[in-house]
Amino acid sequence: MTDRPRFRPDVKDIHRPYTASDDRYAAAGYRQVGSSGLYLPPISLGLWWNFGDNVAFDAQRTLLRHAFDRGITHFDLANNYGPPYGSAETNFGRMMREDFAPYRDELIVSSKAGWDMWPGPYGDLGSRKYILASAEQSLRRMSLDHVDIFYSHRPDPVTPIEETIVALDTLVRQGKALYVGISQYDERQTAVAAAVARSLGTPLVIHQPSYSILNRWIEDGLTRVLAQEGMGAIAFTPLAQGVLTDKYLGDGRAQRSQKRSSLPHTALPHAAITALRGLHIVAKERGQSLAQMAIQWVLRDATVTSALIGASRVEQLDDNLAALGGPAFDAEELERIDALAESIDLDRWAESAP
Ligand code: NAP
């Protein structure tokens, strides 16, 4: 656990103008994204959940201020984060204007297009029409003139990869994105996309795949392609949406801050609870929480630049940041983790992995 003082949110403080902590870079440890000039914090914060209009704005602001104060320089968004769709970007835009404007050049802000966003044939997947219009809308919602990274959120089974990648290149040439990347593309799609991007002079620098102790699809070839292409990975849902935390260790029913349709709302199967408790024991023996061990586990792979987590409370952020001080894994621990993970058939992202 961290030896930093626990954050005590003060209701009055949140309404005062924000000044970032002077020691926000004390922990350092920023990691290079592949062979690019871009660096990311080992833990980045995603705004998929907990930043929509269904969460009090002050709670969101408390989380983001605290994250930046602790050296988290990367906030990950997408057009459809909320609910409702778009609201996470709108709320983030208000925080950009009111809190983070003086720190714009210290931040890496990303957004994406690829999942359904608006009705009709031009608000989904990977066409040039959708990508360019959606990026424009995202910038307006976030009160930004450019994002640092823009992603194609998922491969499109119909639109040629070339069309999608040329659209990303256009965003860079228009000054609306500094870097571009892809998410959930498999190893073959990634190799094609990287080759197209390179030929345009706008290399893809980053891939955002799902990856956790319970979901290892990227190890079947994708990480090899990323290393060959000089790309880095930012691993999303490293906690398997909260399953790899202490939330399910009791009777297997999670106390969640929000209902996520992609997660089980009934108790987990007995075998899964037993295995999660086994993982918890391995973590304890290492002096860690299960969440800390799960984060450190994804970061052990040299291709993975950053673990992209979600959080609903500052205590979770602090718990997770303490993962960075954990001991290196030995071979026996890794074997125990592998064996326990095999008996947990829970990963919701494995189904959507290519
Ligand atoms: P996650 O880190 O696997 O799960 C986060 C959730 O786990 C939190 O919301 C919280 O649940 C719980 N949690 C976190 N730390 C905890 C702790 N120390 N103790 C107990 N519980 C803890 O990630 P995620 O939220 O599913 O996704 C993270 C980010 O990945 C997203 O915000 C998004 O940026 C990105 N993402 C990308 C894609 C894509 O297709 N590219 C898809 C999904 C996600 P409660 O909120 O219930 O407290």
XYZ file of N, CA and C in Angstrom, residues 64-244:
543
model
N -10.659 13.478 -11.132
C -9.687 13.910 -12.140
C -8.600 14.799 -11.537
N -8.992 15.680 -10.643
C -7.971 16.522 -9.989
C -6.983 15.637 -9.231
N -7.523 14.658 -8.507
C -6.650 13.793 -7.721
C -5.724 12.986 -8.634
N -6.290 12.494 -9.740
C -5.474 11.708 -10.674
C -4.288 12.543 -11.175
N -4.562 13.771 -11.600
C -3.477 14.600 -12.138
C -2.475 14.948 -11.035
N -2.988 15.201 -9.843
C -2.090 15.488 -8.712
C -1.151 14.314 -8.423
N -1.586 13.102 -8.784
C -0.747 11.918 -8.550
C 0.033 11.495 -9.801
N 0.108 12.370 -10.785
C 0.968 12.097 -11.943
C 0.293 11.361 -13.082
N -1.036 11.159 -12.989
C -1.746 10.538 -14.121
C -1.995 11.637 -15.157
N -1.193 11.595 -16.205
C -1.250 12.655 -17.216
C -2.112 12.271 -18.406
N -2.642 11.045 -18.376
C -3.403 10.581 -19.552
C -4.845 10.248 -19.181
N -5.785 10.933 -19.855
C -7.214 10.660 -19.707
C -7.745 10.149 -21.045
N -8.404 8.992 -20.972
C -8.879 8.341 -22.199
C -10.392 8.470 -22.318
N -10.856 8.985 -23.461
C -12.295 9.135 -23.699
C -12.669 8.511 -25.035
N -13.963 8.534 -25.320
C -14.480 8.143 -26.640
C -15.772 8.897 -26.836
N -16.198 8.986 -28.104
C -17.422 9.735 -28.405
C -18.617 9.229 -27.593
N -18.682 7.901 -27.363
C -19.914 7.340 -26.765
C -19.810 7.080 -25.265
N -18.808 7.627 -24.580
C -18.745 7.404 -23.133
C -19.775 8.309 -22.433
N -20.418 7.739 -21.428
C -21.473 8.457 -20.712
C -21.975 7.594 -19.561
N -23.223 7.360 -19.428
C -24.347 7.751 -20.271
C -24.842 9.167 -19.933
N -25.582 9.815 -20.915
C -25.787 9.355 -22.281
C -24.529 9.541 -23.121
N -24.517 8.941 -24.301
C -23.387 9.082 -25.204
C -22.988 10.563 -25.303
N -21.689 10.805 -25.274
C -21.195 12.178 -25.443
C -21.032 12.922 -24.128
N -21.731 12.468 -23.081
C -21.730 13.277 -21.857
C -20.379 13.240 -21.134
N -19.637 12.136 -21.232
C -18.323 12.116 -20.566
C -17.418 13.173 -21.209
N -17.476 13.288 -22.533
C -16.652 14.313 -23.195
C -17.123 15.715 -22.809
N -18.440 15.908 -22.709
C -18.947 17.238 -22.345
C -18.513 17.594 -20.916
N -18.646 16.640 -19.995
C -18.236 16.911 -18.611
C -16.731 17.150 -18.528
N -15.981 16.325 -19.298
C -14.533 16.524 -19.320
C -14.196 17.911 -19.882
N -14.948 18.349 -20.901
C -14.715 19.666 -21.492
C -14.852 20.770 -20.458
N -15.856 20.622 -19.592
C -16.021 21.638 -18.534
C -14.802 21.628 -17.597
N -14.315 20.430 -17.269
C -13.125 20.372 -16.398
C -11.901 20.920 -17.115
N -11.825 20.697 -18.425
C -10.712 21.281 -19.194
C -10.731 22.803 -19.060
N -11.920 23.387 -19.242
C -12.023 24.853 -19.204
C -11.764 25.390 -17.802
N -12.369 24.732 -16.802
C -12.360 25.318 -15.456
C -11.138 24.917 -14.625
N -10.572 23.724 -14.889
C -9.469 23.227 -14.043
C -8.151 23.046 -14.785
N -8.222 22.464 -15.972
C -6.989 21.958 -16.582
C -6.443 22.823 -17.713
N -7.117 23.936 -18.028
C -6.635 24.750 -19.154
C -5.152 25.138 -18.999
N -4.702 25.547 -17.783
C -3.283 25.920 -17.679
C -2.340 24.730 -17.864
N -2.909 23.526 -17.784
C -2.060 22.321 -17.833
C -2.226 21.561 -19.150
N -2.855 22.192 -20.143
C -3.174 21.460 -21.381
C -1.968 20.723 -21.954
N -0.809 21.392 -21.937
C 0.354 20.768 -22.581
C 1.023 19.726 -21.688
N 0.496 19.522 -20.487
C 0.995 18.441 -19.632
C 0.098 17.218 -19.719
N -0.940 17.306 -20.537
C -1.940 16.230 -20.586
C -1.936 15.502 -21.922
N -2.197 14.214 -21.871
C -2.466 13.434 -23.075
C -3.941 13.039 -23.019
N -4.726 13.645 -23.915
C -6.168 13.385 -23.979
C -6.436 12.586 -25.245
N -7.172 11.496 -25.084
C -7.490 10.701 -26.285
C -8.990 10.593 -26.465
N -9.394 10.381 -27.723
C -10.784 10.040 -28.006
C -10.810 9.042 -29.163
N -12.019 8.558 -29.444
C -12.147 7.479 -30.429
C -13.487 7.569 -31.136
N -13.545 6.929 -32.295
C -14.824 6.690 -32.973
C -14.764 5.290 -33.559
N -15.884 4.594 -33.535
C -15.921 3.240 -34.098
C -17.156 2.469 -33.673
N -17.697 2.798 -32.495
C -18.946 2.166 -32.056
C -20.103 3.105 -32.401
N -21.317 2.586 -32.281
C -22.490 3.368 -32.670
C -22.552 4.673 -31.889
N -22.797 5.783 -32.606
C -22.840 7.077 -31.939
C -24.105 7.851 -32.272
N -24.463 7.909 -33.543
C -25.724 8.575 -33.901
C -26.444 7.718 -34.936
N -27.757 7.916 -35.081
C -28.530 7.040 -35.957
C -28.176 7.211 -37.433
N -28.519 6.202 -38.197
C -28.267 6.269 -39.632
C -26.954 5.605 -39.980
N -26.637 5.583 -41.269
C -25.467 4.823 -41.732
C -24.125 5.518 -41.506
N -24.136 6.778 -41.034
C -22.860 7.518 -40.949
C -22.384 7.733 -39.517
N -23.000 7.012 -38.567
C -22.632 7.230 -37.164
C -22.082 5.988 -36.493
N -21.368 5.141 -37.217
C -20.892 3.875 -36.661
C -19.725 3.372 -37.527
N -18.913 2.510 -36.936
C -17.843 1.765 -37.622
C -16.679 2.643 -38.115
N -16.200 2.442 -39.377
C -14.896 3.045 -39.702
C -14.812 3.829 -40.983
N -15.943 4.365 -41.463
C -15.862 5.132 -42.723
C -15.177 6.481 -42.487
N -14.645 7.026 -43.564
C -14.039 8.370 -43.501
C -15.083 9.388 -43.038
N -16.313 9.255 -43.573
C -17.410 10.165 -43.230
C -17.619 10.204 -41.705
N -17.686 9.011 -41.095
C -17.952 8.931 -39.648
C -16.766 9.432 -38.829
N -15.569 8.950 -39.153
C -14.381 9.283 -38.332
C -14.174 10.800 -38.285
N -14.239 11.447 -39.443
C -13.939 12.885 -39.476
C -15.030 13.703 -38.783
N -16.292 13.322 -39.004
C -17.386 14.070 -38.355
C -17.355 13.851 -36.844
N -17.094 12.618 -36.431
C -17.114 12.317 -35.003
C -15.977 13.021 -34.264
N -14.807 13.045 -34.888
C -13.668 13.727 -34.249
C -13.990 15.205 -34.035
N -14.622 15.817 -35.034
C -15.009 17.230 -34.938
C -15.965 17.439 -33.751
N -16.946 16.556 -33.639
C -17.921 16.656 -32.531
C -17.223 16.475 -31.179
N -16.305 15.500 -31.103
C -15.604 15.246 -29.833
C -14.811 16.475 -29.397
N -14.123 17.102 -30.355
C -13.330 18.297 -30.007
C -14.229 19.397 -29.460
N -15.393 19.560 -30.089
C -16.319 20.601 -29.611
C -16.780 20.288 -28.195
N -17.160 19.020 -27.943
C -17.644 18.663 -26.593
C -16.552 18.870 -25.546
N -15.300 18.579 -25.917
C -14.215 18.647 -24.928
C -13.561 20.025 -24.867
N -14.054 20.973 -25.659
C -13.471 22.328 -25.701
C -11.982 22.277 -26.024
N -11.607 21.437 -26.957
C -10.200 21.316 -27.363
C -10.076 21.614 -28.851
N -8.885 22.085 -29.266
C -8.685 22.221 -30.710
C -7.969 20.999 -31.274
N -7.393 20.170 -30.405
C -6.832 18.903 -30.879
C -6.843 17.894 -29.744
N -6.854 16.622 -30.091
C -6.597 15.574 -29.097
C -5.162 15.114 -29.294
N -4.630 14.486 -28.258
C -3.262 13.989 -28.372
C -3.229 12.655 -29.103
N -4.251 11.830 -28.863
C -4.346 10.548 -29.586
C -5.788 10.392 -30.071
N -5.945 10.021 -31.334
C -7.277 9.655 -31.823
C -7.216 8.215 -32.336
N -8.224 7.418 -31.925
C -8.241 5.994 -32.275
C -9.397 5.652 -33.201
N -9.150 4.685 -34.063
C -10.237 3.900 -34.647
C -10.603 2.873 -33.571
N -11.855 2.960 -33.066
C -12.254 2.253 -31.843
C -12.380 0.743 -32.042
N -12.657 0.348 -33.286
C -12.739 -1.090 -33.563
C -12.627 -1.295 -35.066
N -12.179 -2.491 -35.481
C -12.109 -2.741 -36.918
C -13.505 -2.796 -37.513
N -13.618 -2.339 -38.748
C -14.892 -2.343 -39.471
C -14.855 -3.512 -40.453
N -15.810 -4.440 -40.362
C -15.750 -5.608 -41.250
C -15.977 -5.268 -42.722
N -16.500 -4.086 -43.012
C -16.836 -3.761 -44.410
C -15.905 -2.696 -44.993
N -15.766 -1.583 -44.310
C -14.911 -0.496 -44.836
C -13.469 -0.986 -44.953
N -12.803 -0.728 -46.075
C -11.393 -1.129 -46.186
C -10.552 -0.447 -45.095
N -9.608 -1.195 -44.555
C -8.726 -0.626 -43.516
C -8.062 0.649 -44.041
N -7.721 0.658 -45.334
C -7.053 1.827 -45.929
C -7.889 3.095 -45.710
N -9.221 2.990 -45.931
C -10.080 4.177 -45.801
C -10.046 4.718 -44.365
N -10.119 3.795 -43.403
C -10.113 4.224 -41.999
C -8.780 4.882 -41.634
N -7.699 4.266 -42.076
C -6.375 4.786 -41.695
C -6.087 6.116 -42.404
N -6.527 6.248 -43.648
C -6.344 7.539 -44.343
C -7.135 8.626 -43.606
N -8.295 8.285 -43.069
C -9.072 9.279 -42.294
C -8.283 9.708 -41.043
N -7.622 8.746 -40.377
C -6.803 9.111 -39.201
C -5.653 10.042 -39.633
N -5.050 9.708 -40.765
C -3.955 10.546 -41.288
C -4.455 11.969 -41.555
N -5.688 12.075 -42.083
C -6.259 13.407 -42.355
C -6.365 14.210 -41.058
N -6.799 13.538 -39.968
C -6.930 14.253 -38.688
C -5.584 14.833 -38.241
N -4.521 14.049 -38.445
C -3.187 14.536 -38.064
C -2.810 15.728 -38.946
N -3.053 15.601 -40.246
C -2.683 16.692 -41.168
C -3.502 17.949 -40.919
N -4.733 17.767 -40.415
C -5.566 18.940 -40.091
C -5.193 19.545 -38.734
N -4.276 18.910 -38.015
C -3.895 19.413 -36.690
C -4.897 19.063 -35.604
N -5.800 18.126 -35.890
C -6.819 17.783 -34.896
C -6.396 16.609 -34.012
N -5.343 15.903 -34.414
C -4.785 14.824 -33.576
C -3.273 14.858 -33.731
N -2.567 14.615 -32.611
C -1.106 14.586 -32.699
C -0.611 13.192 -33.045
N -1.247 12.186 -32.455
C -0.897 10.786 -32.719
C -2.182 10.029 -33.013
N -2.034 8.897 -33.714
C -3.219 8.075 -33.978
C -2.942 6.619 -33.633
N -4.029 5.912 -33.324
C -3.911 4.513 -32.939
C -5.160 3.739 -33.296
N -5.139 2.469 -32.941
C -6.261 1.568 -33.230
C -6.599 0.792 -31.970
N -7.821 0.273 -31.923
C -8.253 -0.476 -30.742
C -8.916 -1.771 -31.186
N -8.584 -2.850 -30.530
C -9.187 -4.171 -30.741
C -8.928 -4.750 -32.132
N -8.032 -4.202 -32.911
C -7.659 -4.823 -34.193
C -6.825 -6.072 -33.895
N -7.052 -7.154 -34.639
C -6.260 -8.361 -34.404
C -4.887 -8.210 -35.058
N -4.079 -9.260 -34.964
C -2.688 -9.111 -35.407
C -2.598 -8.837 -36.907
N -3.455 -9.495 -37.716
C -3.405 -9.290 -39.165
C -3.874 -7.875 -39.515
N -4.999 -7.479 -38.932
C -5.528 -6.132 -39.198
C -4.530 -5.065 -38.758
N -3.849 -5.342 -37.650
C -2.869 -4.378 -37.137
C -1.696 -4.228 -38.096
N -1.224 -5.363 -38.631
C -0.086 -5.305 -39.563
C -0.473 -4.516 -40.816
N -1.697 -4.746 -41.333
C -2.143 -4.016 -42.535
C -2.265 -2.520 -42.220
N -2.928 -2.214 -41.090
C -3.144 -0.811 -40.713
C -1.812 -0.090 -40.522
N -0.856 -0.774 -39.889
C 0.449 -0.144 -39.629
C 1.173 0.136 -40.942
N 1.056 -0.805 -41.886
C 1.743 -0.619 -43.174
C 1.136 0.569 -43.935
N -0.190 0.671 -43.929
C -0.842 1.799 -44.624
C -0.403 3.117 -43.976
N -0.451 3.141 -42.647
C -0.120 4.377 -41.931
C 1.319 4.801 -42.212
N 2.205 3.817 -42.202
C 3.622 4.138 -42.454
C 3.795 4.729 -43.852
N 3.065 4.145 -44.822
C 3.211 4.633 -46.200
C 2.713 6.081 -46.331
N 1.838 6.493 -45.425
C 1.310 7.862 -45.463
C 2.202 8.839 -44.689
N 3.169 8.291 -43.951
C 4.040 9.148 -43.135
C 3.440 9.504 -41.789
N 2.384 8.788 -41.404
C 1.750 9.017 -40.098
C 1.706 7.681 -39.357
N 2.821 7.272 -38.752
C 2.835 5.932 -38.162
C 1.796 5.771 -37.058
N 1.219 4.584 -36.979
C 0.364 4.266 -35.831
C 1.296 4.033 -34.660
N 1.080 4.722 -33.566
C 2.022 4.561 -32.450
C 1.468 3.652 -31.368
N 0.141 3.476 -31.321
C -0.411 2.823 -30.139
C -1.618 1.961 -30.506
N -1.743 0.859 -29.787
C -2.892 -0.041 -29.925
C -3.546 -0.112 -28.547
N -4.893 -0.052 -28.519
C -5.598 -0.165 -27.235
C -6.410 -1.469 -27.229
N -5.823 -2.539 -26.690
C -6.540 -3.808 -26.622
C -7.035 -4.081 -25.205
N -8.042 -4.944 -25.077
C -8.391 -5.455 -23.753
C -7.302 -6.444 -23.344
N -6.940 -6.445 -22.073
C -5.894 -7.371 -21.606
C -5.937 -7.432 -20.081
N -5.980 -8.639 -19.558
C -5.939 -8.804 -18.103
C -5.546 -10.244 -17.795
N -5.373 -10.538 -16.529
C -5.084 -11.912 -16.099
C -6.127 -12.875 -16.668
N -7.363 -12.384 -16.871
C -8.442 -13.262 -17.328
C -8.668 -13.194 -18.842
N -7.911 -12.396 -19.539
C -8.160 -12.177 -20.969
C -6.832 -11.920 -21.662
N -6.295 -12.972 -22.302
C -4.906 -12.899 -22.765
C -4.778 -12.980 -24.276
N -5.817 -12.588 -25.012
C -5.797 -12.817 -26.462
C -4.634 -12.123 -27.145
N -4.134 -11.032 -26.573
C -3.073 -10.285 -27.282
C -1.759 -11.070 -27.322
N -1.662 -12.096 -26.439
C -0.414 -12.867 -26.402
C -0.319 -13.855 -27.569
N -1.437 -14.047 -28.298
C -1.434 -15.022 -29.397
C -0.976 -14.428 -30.715
N -0.153 -13.426 -30.689
C 0.394 -12.876 -31.937
C 0.391 -11.352 -31.991
N -0.574 -10.707 -31.328
C -0.648 -9.248 -31.444
C 0.592 -8.562 -30.860
N 1.037 -8.990 -29.693
C 2.180 -8.277 -29.083
C 3.439 -8.417 -29.957
N 3.541 -9.561 -30.647
C 4.703 -9.752 -31.545
C 4.641 -8.715 -32.680
N 3.447 -8.538 -33.271
C 3.297 -7.563 -34.356
C 3.576 -6.149 -33.833
N 3.086 -5.844 -32.646
C 3.303 -4.501 -32.094
C 4.794 -4.234 -31.911
N 5.513 -5.236 -31.391
C 6.959 -5.056 -31.192
C 7.642 -4.833 -32.540
N 7.239 -5.633 -33.554
C 7.843 -5.473 -34.898
C 7.581 -4.087 -35.474
N 6.380 -3.574 -35.225
C 5.976 -2.289 -35.820
C 6.424 -1.095 -34.977
N 7.047 -1.350 -33.837
C 7.463 -0.253 -32.958
C 6.292 0.440 -32.288
N 5.178 -0.301 -32.120
C 3.985 0.278 -31.470
C 3.925 -0.150 -30.005
N 3.292 0.680 -29.180
C 3.050 0.309 -27.790
C 1.587 -0.080 -27.610
N 1.299 -0.727 -26.476
C -0.094 -1.074 -26.165
C -0.498 -0.383 -24.867
N -1.751 0.047 -24.819
C -2.332 0.519 -23.564
C -3.470 -0.451 -23.269
N -3.339 -1.182 -22.164
C -4.226 -2.312 -21.888
C -5.479 -1.844 -21.163
N -6.653 -2.004 -21.828
C -7.879 -1.568 -21.145
C -8.528 -2.711 -20.366
N -9.311 -2.320 -19.362
C -9.945 -3.226 -18.388
C -8.953 -4.228 -17.774
N -7.832 -3.741 -17.248
C -6.873 -4.653 -16.607
C -7.446 -5.296 -15.348
N -8.520 -4.693 -14.806
C -9.166 -5.271 -13.617
C -10.407 -6.078 -14.006
N -10.537 -6.371 -15.300
C -11.712 -7.101 -15.788
C -12.994 -6.437 -15.280
N -13.030 -5.125 -15.394
C -14.182 -4.298 -14.993
C -14.506 -4.419 -13.503
N -13.521 -4.695 -12.697
C -13.738 -4.755 -11.255
C -13.754 -6.167 -10.700
N -13.753 -7.180 -11.591
C -13.754 -8.567 -11.091
C -12.429 -8.860 -10.375
N -11.328 -8.289 -10.879
C -10.025 -8.548 -10.256
C -9.741 -7.517 -9.152
